[in-house]
Amino acid sequence: MSYDQTLNRVETYFDRTATKTWEQLTSDAPVSSIRQTVRKGRDEMRAKMLARVPKDLSGLRVLDAGCGTGMMTKELAERGADVVAIDISPSLIEIARKRLSPDLVQFVDFRSGDMLDPALGQFDFVFAMDSLIYYDTAQICSAVKILGKQPTQKVIFTVAPRTKFLMVMWYAGKLFPRSDRSPVMMPQSPKKLIEGTGEFGEMQNLGRITSGFYISQAMEFSA
C-alpha cells in the first residue's frame, strides 16, 4: 500500500470513526483500565521525547506532525516554541484548537493536512509521536529524511516495535479485516530504520515505553 493510500485510511479512521475515543483518551475523563494503561504510556513517551530538546524553545520553530488533540503541542508552546501543529484529521485539529489556553494561542499555527507538505516550511525540531506507526519501513525512512532536512536539528518520532504481542495483532489484522478496524500498525525493527537512513544522517534508538496495551519505540534522526 502506498503512502497516500495509507494516509487516506488514517484520515478516514481518525476523522470519522475514532474521534470521540481519542478525545476521551487524551482528556481527564474516566476510562477503562486498559485505556488507562495506554494513557499512562503515552504520557511517559511524550515526556521521553520532550527530554531530547531544550526546556526553553523560545525563537525556535517546531513541527508537531500528527498532533492529534494537541497534548504535545501544548507542552511545546509552554516552552515558548513557534509551533506548527498539523494533523490529517480536521476533527482532531478542532479539538486541539479548543483545548489550547488563550495565553498559548499566539505560539501555535493549527493546520489540517499532510505532515510532509513542503509548504509547511523549515523547522528546528520535528516531533511525530505515534503518527508514523501505520507505514512500512521504506515509507518511514523516506518521511524521516524529508522531515529531517537541514536546518532541522532533530526528528524525534515513534514506531511500533517488533514484539511478539504486536506481531500477533498485526497478523490478526491481516487475517480478519473489518471496515471499522483501525489501520494496522506496522511493527518495525530499529536496526532496519537505522540502516535505511544511514547514508543520510544519524538515527538513534531512544528506547521503548511499555504500559499495558501501549508499546512504543522512540527514535531520533539528525541529518
CSV table of C-alpha atoms in Angstrom, one decimal:
chain,number,residue,atom,x,y,z
A,1,MET,CA,0.0,0.0,0.0
A,2,SER,CA,1.4,3.4,-1.0
A,3,TYR,CA,2.0,6.3,1.4
A,4,ASP,CA,-1.0,8.2,0.0
A,5,GLN,CA,-3.3,5.2,0.4
A,6,THR,CA,-2.3,4.7,4.0
A,7,LEU,CA,-2.7,8.4,4.6
A,8,ASN,CA,-6.3,8.3,3.3
A,9,ARG,CA,-7.1,5.3,5.5
A,10,VAL,CA,-5.7,7.0,8.6
A,11,GLU,CA,-7.7,10.2,7.8
A,12,THR,CA,-10.9,8.2,7.4
A,13,TYR,CA,-10.4,6.3,10.7
A,14,PHE,CA,-9.5,9.3,12.9
A,15,ASP,CA,-11.8,11.8,11.4
A,16,ARG,CA,-14.9,9.5,11.2
A,17,THR,CA,-14.5,6.5,13.5
A,18,ALA,CA,-12.2,7.3,16.4
A,19,THR,CA,-12.6,11.0,17.1
A,20,LYS,CA,-14.6,10.5,20.3
A,21,THR,CA,-12.3,7.7,21.5
A,22,TRP,CA,-9.2,9.9,21.1
A,23,GLU,CA,-10.9,12.9,22.6
A,24,GLN,CA,-11.7,10.9,25.7
A,25,LEU,CA,-8.4,9.1,25.9
A,26,THR,CA,-6.4,12.3,25.8
A,27,SER,CA,-8.6,14.1,28.4
A,28,ASP,CA,-9.1,13.7,32.2
A,29,ALA,CA,-12.3,11.8,31.7
A,30,PRO,CA,-12.6,8.3,33.3
A,31,VAL,CA,-11.6,5.5,31.0
A,32,SER,CA,-11.3,1.7,31.3
A,33,SER,CA,-8.3,0.1,33.0
A,34,ILE,CA,-7.0,-0.9,29.6
A,35,ARG,CA,-7.2,2.6,28.2
A,36,GLN,CA,-5.7,3.9,31.4
A,37,THR,CA,-2.5,2.0,30.7
A,38,VAL,CA,-2.5,3.5,27.2
A,39,ARG,CA,-2.9,7.0,28.6
A,40,LYS,CA,-0.1,6.4,31.1
A,41,GLY,CA,2.2,5.0,28.3
A,42,ARG,CA,1.5,8.0,26.1
A,43,ASP,CA,2.3,10.4,28.9
A,44,GLU,CA,5.6,8.6,29.6
A,45,MET,CA,6.5,8.6,25.9
A,46,ARG,CA,5.7,12.3,25.4
A,47,ALA,CA,8.0,13.1,28.4
A,48,LYS,CA,10.8,10.9,26.9
A,49,MET,CA,10.6,12.7,23.6
A,50,LEU,CA,10.4,16.2,25.1
A,51,ALA,CA,13.5,15.4,27.2
A,52,ARG,CA,15.5,15.4,23.9
A,53,VAL,CA,15.1,19.2,23.3
A,54,PRO,CA,15.8,22.3,25.4
A,55,LYS,CA,13.4,23.3,28.1
A,56,ASP,CA,13.4,26.8,26.6
A,57,LEU,CA,12.4,26.7,22.9
A,58,SER,CA,11.9,30.5,22.5
A,59,GLY,CA,12.5,31.6,19.0
A,60,LEU,CA,12.6,28.1,17.6
A,61,ARG,CA,10.1,26.7,15.0
A,62,VAL,CA,8.8,23.2,15.8
A,63,LEU,CA,6.6,20.9,13.8
A,64,ASP,CA,4.2,18.7,15.8
A,65,ALA,CA,3.5,16.2,13.0
A,66,GLY,CA,0.3,14.3,13.6
A,67,CYS,CA,-0.6,16.5,16.6
A,68,GLY,CA,-3.9,14.8,17.3
A,69,THR,CA,-5.7,16.5,20.2
A,70,GLY,CA,-2.7,18.7,20.9
A,71,MET,CA,-1.1,17.3,24.0
A,72,MET,CA,2.4,17.6,22.7
A,73,THR,CA,1.5,20.9,21.0
A,74,LYS,CA,0.6,22.4,24.4
A,75,GLU,CA,3.9,21.4,26.0
A,76,LEU,CA,5.9,22.7,23.1
A,77,ALA,CA,4.1,26.1,23.2
A,78,GLU,CA,4.6,26.3,27.0
A,79,ARG,CA,8.3,26.1,26.3
A,80,GLY,CA,8.0,29.1,24.0
A,81,ALA,CA,8.3,27.3,20.6
A,82,ASP,CA,6.6,28.6,17.5
A,83,VAL,CA,4.6,25.5,16.8
A,84,VAL,CA,3.0,24.3,13.6
A,85,ALA,CA,0.6,21.6,14.7
A,86,ILE,CA,-0.7,19.5,11.8
A,87,ASP,CA,-2.9,16.5,11.6
A,88,ILE,CA,-4.7,14.7,8.8
A,89,SER,CA,-7.9,14.8,10.8
A,90,PRO,CA,-9.8,18.2,10.8
A,91,SER,CA,-11.9,16.9,13.7
A,92,LEU,CA,-8.9,16.3,15.9
A,93,ILE,CA,-7.4,19.7,15.0
A,94,GLU,CA,-10.6,21.3,16.1
A,95,ILE,CA,-10.4,19.6,19.5
A,96,ALA,CA,-6.8,20.6,19.9
A,97,ARG,CA,-7.6,24.2,19.0
A,98,LYS,CA,-10.5,24.4,21.6
A,99,ARG,CA,-8.3,22.9,24.3
A,100,LEU,CA,-5.4,25.3,23.9
A,101,SER,CA,-5.5,28.0,26.6
A,102,PRO,CA,-5.8,31.7,25.3
A,103,ASP,CA,-2.3,32.6,26.5
A,104,LEU,CA,-0.7,29.9,24.2
A,105,VAL,CA,-2.7,30.7,21.0
A,106,GLN,CA,-0.1,33.1,19.8
A,107,PHE,CA,2.5,30.3,19.7
A,108,VAL,CA,0.5,27.8,17.6
A,109,ASP,CA,-0.5,27.6,13.9
A,110,PHE,CA,-3.0,24.7,13.5
A,111,ARG,CA,-3.3,23.1,10.1
A,112,SER,CA,-5.1,20.1,8.7
A,113,GLY,CA,-3.2,18.1,6.0
A,114,ASP,CA,-0.1,16.0,5.3
A,115,MET,CA,2.9,16.4,7.6
A,116,LEU,CA,5.2,16.1,4.6
A,117,ASP,CA,3.7,19.1,2.8
A,118,PRO,CA,6.7,21.2,1.7
A,119,ALA,CA,4.6,24.3,2.1
A,120,LEU,CA,4.9,24.0,5.8
A,121,GLY,CA,8.4,25.4,5.6
A,122,GLN,CA,11.5,24.7,7.6
A,123,PHE,CA,11.8,23.7,11.3
A,124,ASP,CA,14.4,23.5,14.1
A,125,PHE,CA,12.8,20.3,15.6
A,126,VAL,CA,10.2,17.9,14.4
A,127,PHE,CA,8.0,15.6,16.6
A,128,ALA,CA,6.0,12.7,15.3
A,129,MET,CA,4.5,10.8,18.1
A,130,ASP,CA,2.6,7.7,17.0
A,131,SER,CA,1.9,9.3,13.6
A,132,LEU,CA,4.2,7.1,11.6
A,133,ILE,CA,3.1,3.7,13.1
A,134,TYR,CA,0.9,2.7,10.1
A,135,TYR,CA,3.6,2.9,7.5
A,136,ASP,CA,6.2,0.4,6.3
A,137,THR,CA,9.9,0.7,6.9
A,138,ALA,CA,10.7,2.3,3.5
A,139,GLN,CA,7.9,4.8,3.9
A,140,ILE,CA,9.1,5.8,7.4
A,141,CYS,CA,12.7,6.2,6.3
A,142,SER,CA,11.6,8.4,3.4
A,143,ALA,CA,9.3,10.5,5.6
A,144,VAL,CA,12.1,11.0,8.2
A,145,LYS,CA,14.6,12.0,5.6
A,146,ILE,CA,12.1,14.6,4.2
A,147,LEU,CA,11.3,15.9,7.7
A,148,GLY,CA,14.9,15.9,8.8
A,149,LYS,CA,16.4,18.1,6.0
A,150,GLN,CA,18.5,20.9,7.4
A,151,PRO,CA,18.1,23.2,9.2
A,152,THR,CA,16.1,20.6,11.2
A,153,GLN,CA,18.3,19.6,14.1
A,154,LYS,CA,16.3,16.5,15.2
A,155,VAL,CA,13.3,14.4,14.1
A,156,ILE,CA,12.0,12.7,17.2
A,157,PHE,CA,9.4,10.0,16.4
A,158,THR,CA,7.9,6.7,17.5
A,159,VAL,CA,7.2,3.4,15.8
A,160,ALA,CA,5.6,0.2,16.8
A,161,PRO,CA,8.4,-2.2,17.8
A,162,ARG,CA,8.6,-5.8,16.6
A,163,THR,CA,7.4,-7.5,19.8
A,164,LYS,CA,5.6,-10.9,19.8
A,165,PHE,CA,2.4,-9.2,21.1
A,166,LEU,CA,2.4,-6.6,18.3
A,167,MET,CA,3.2,-9.1,15.6
A,168,VAL,CA,0.3,-11.3,16.7
A,169,MET,CA,-2.0,-8.2,16.4
A,170,TRP,CA,-0.5,-7.4,13.1
A,171,TYR,CA,-1.2,-10.9,11.6
A,172,ALA,CA,-4.7,-10.9,13.2
A,173,GLY,CA,-5.4,-7.6,11.5
A,174,LYS,CA,-4.4,-9.1,8.1
A,175,LEU,CA,-6.4,-12.2,8.6
A,176,PHE,CA,-9.6,-10.6,9.9
A,177,PRO,CA,-10.1,-7.2,8.2
A,178,ARG,CA,-13.1,-5.1,9.2
A,179,SER,CA,-14.3,-1.8,7.7
A,180,ASP,CA,-14.2,-0.1,11.1
A,181,ARG,CA,-10.9,-1.5,12.2
A,182,SER,CA,-8.1,0.8,13.0
A,183,PRO,CA,-5.4,1.0,10.2
A,184,VAL,CA,-3.0,-1.8,11.1
A,185,MET,CA,0.2,-0.8,12.8
A,186,MET,CA,3.4,-1.9,11.0
A,187,PRO,CA,5.9,-3.3,13.6
A,188,GLN,CA,9.4,-2.0,12.9
A,189,SER,CA,13.0,-3.1,13.6
A,190,PRO,CA,15.1,-0.1,14.9
A,191,LYS,CA,18.1,-1.7,13.2
A,192,LYS,CA,16.4,-1.6,9.8
A,193,LEU,CA,15.4,2.0,10.3
A,194,ILE,CA,19.0,2.9,11.2
A,195,GLU,CA,20.2,1.0,8.1
A,196,GLY,CA,17.6,2.7,5.9
A,197,THR,CA,18.7,6.2,6.8
A,198,GLY,CA,22.4,5.7,7.5
A,199,GLU,CA,23.8,7.4,4.4
A,200,PHE,CA,21.6,10.5,5.1
A,201,GLY,CA,22.3,11.1,8.7
A,202,GLU,CA,22.4,9.6,12.2
A,203,MET,CA,19.5,7.5,13.6
A,204,GLN,CA,19.4,6.7,17.3
A,205,ASN,CA,17.3,4.2,19.3
A,206,LEU,CA,16.0,6.2,22.3
A,207,GLY,CA,14.3,3.2,24.0
A,208,ARG,CA,10.9,1.7,24.5
A,209,ILE,CA,7.9,2.5,26.6
A,210,THR,CA,5.6,-0.4,27.6
A,211,SER,CA,2.5,0.3,29.6
A,212,GLY,CA,-0.2,-2.4,29.3
A,213,PHE,CA,-1.5,-2.3,25.8
A,214,TYR,CA,0.7,0.7,24.9
A,215,ILE,CA,4.0,-0.4,23.4
A,216,SER,CA,6.1,2.2,21.5
A,217,GLN,CA,9.7,2.7,20.4
A,218,ALA,CA,11.2,6.2,20.4
A,219,MET,CA,13.7,7.0,17.6
A,220,GLU,CA,15.7,10.2,16.7
A,221,PHE,CA,17.1,11.2,13.4
A,222,SER,CA,19.6,14.1,12.7
A,223,ALA,CA,21.0,14.9,9.2
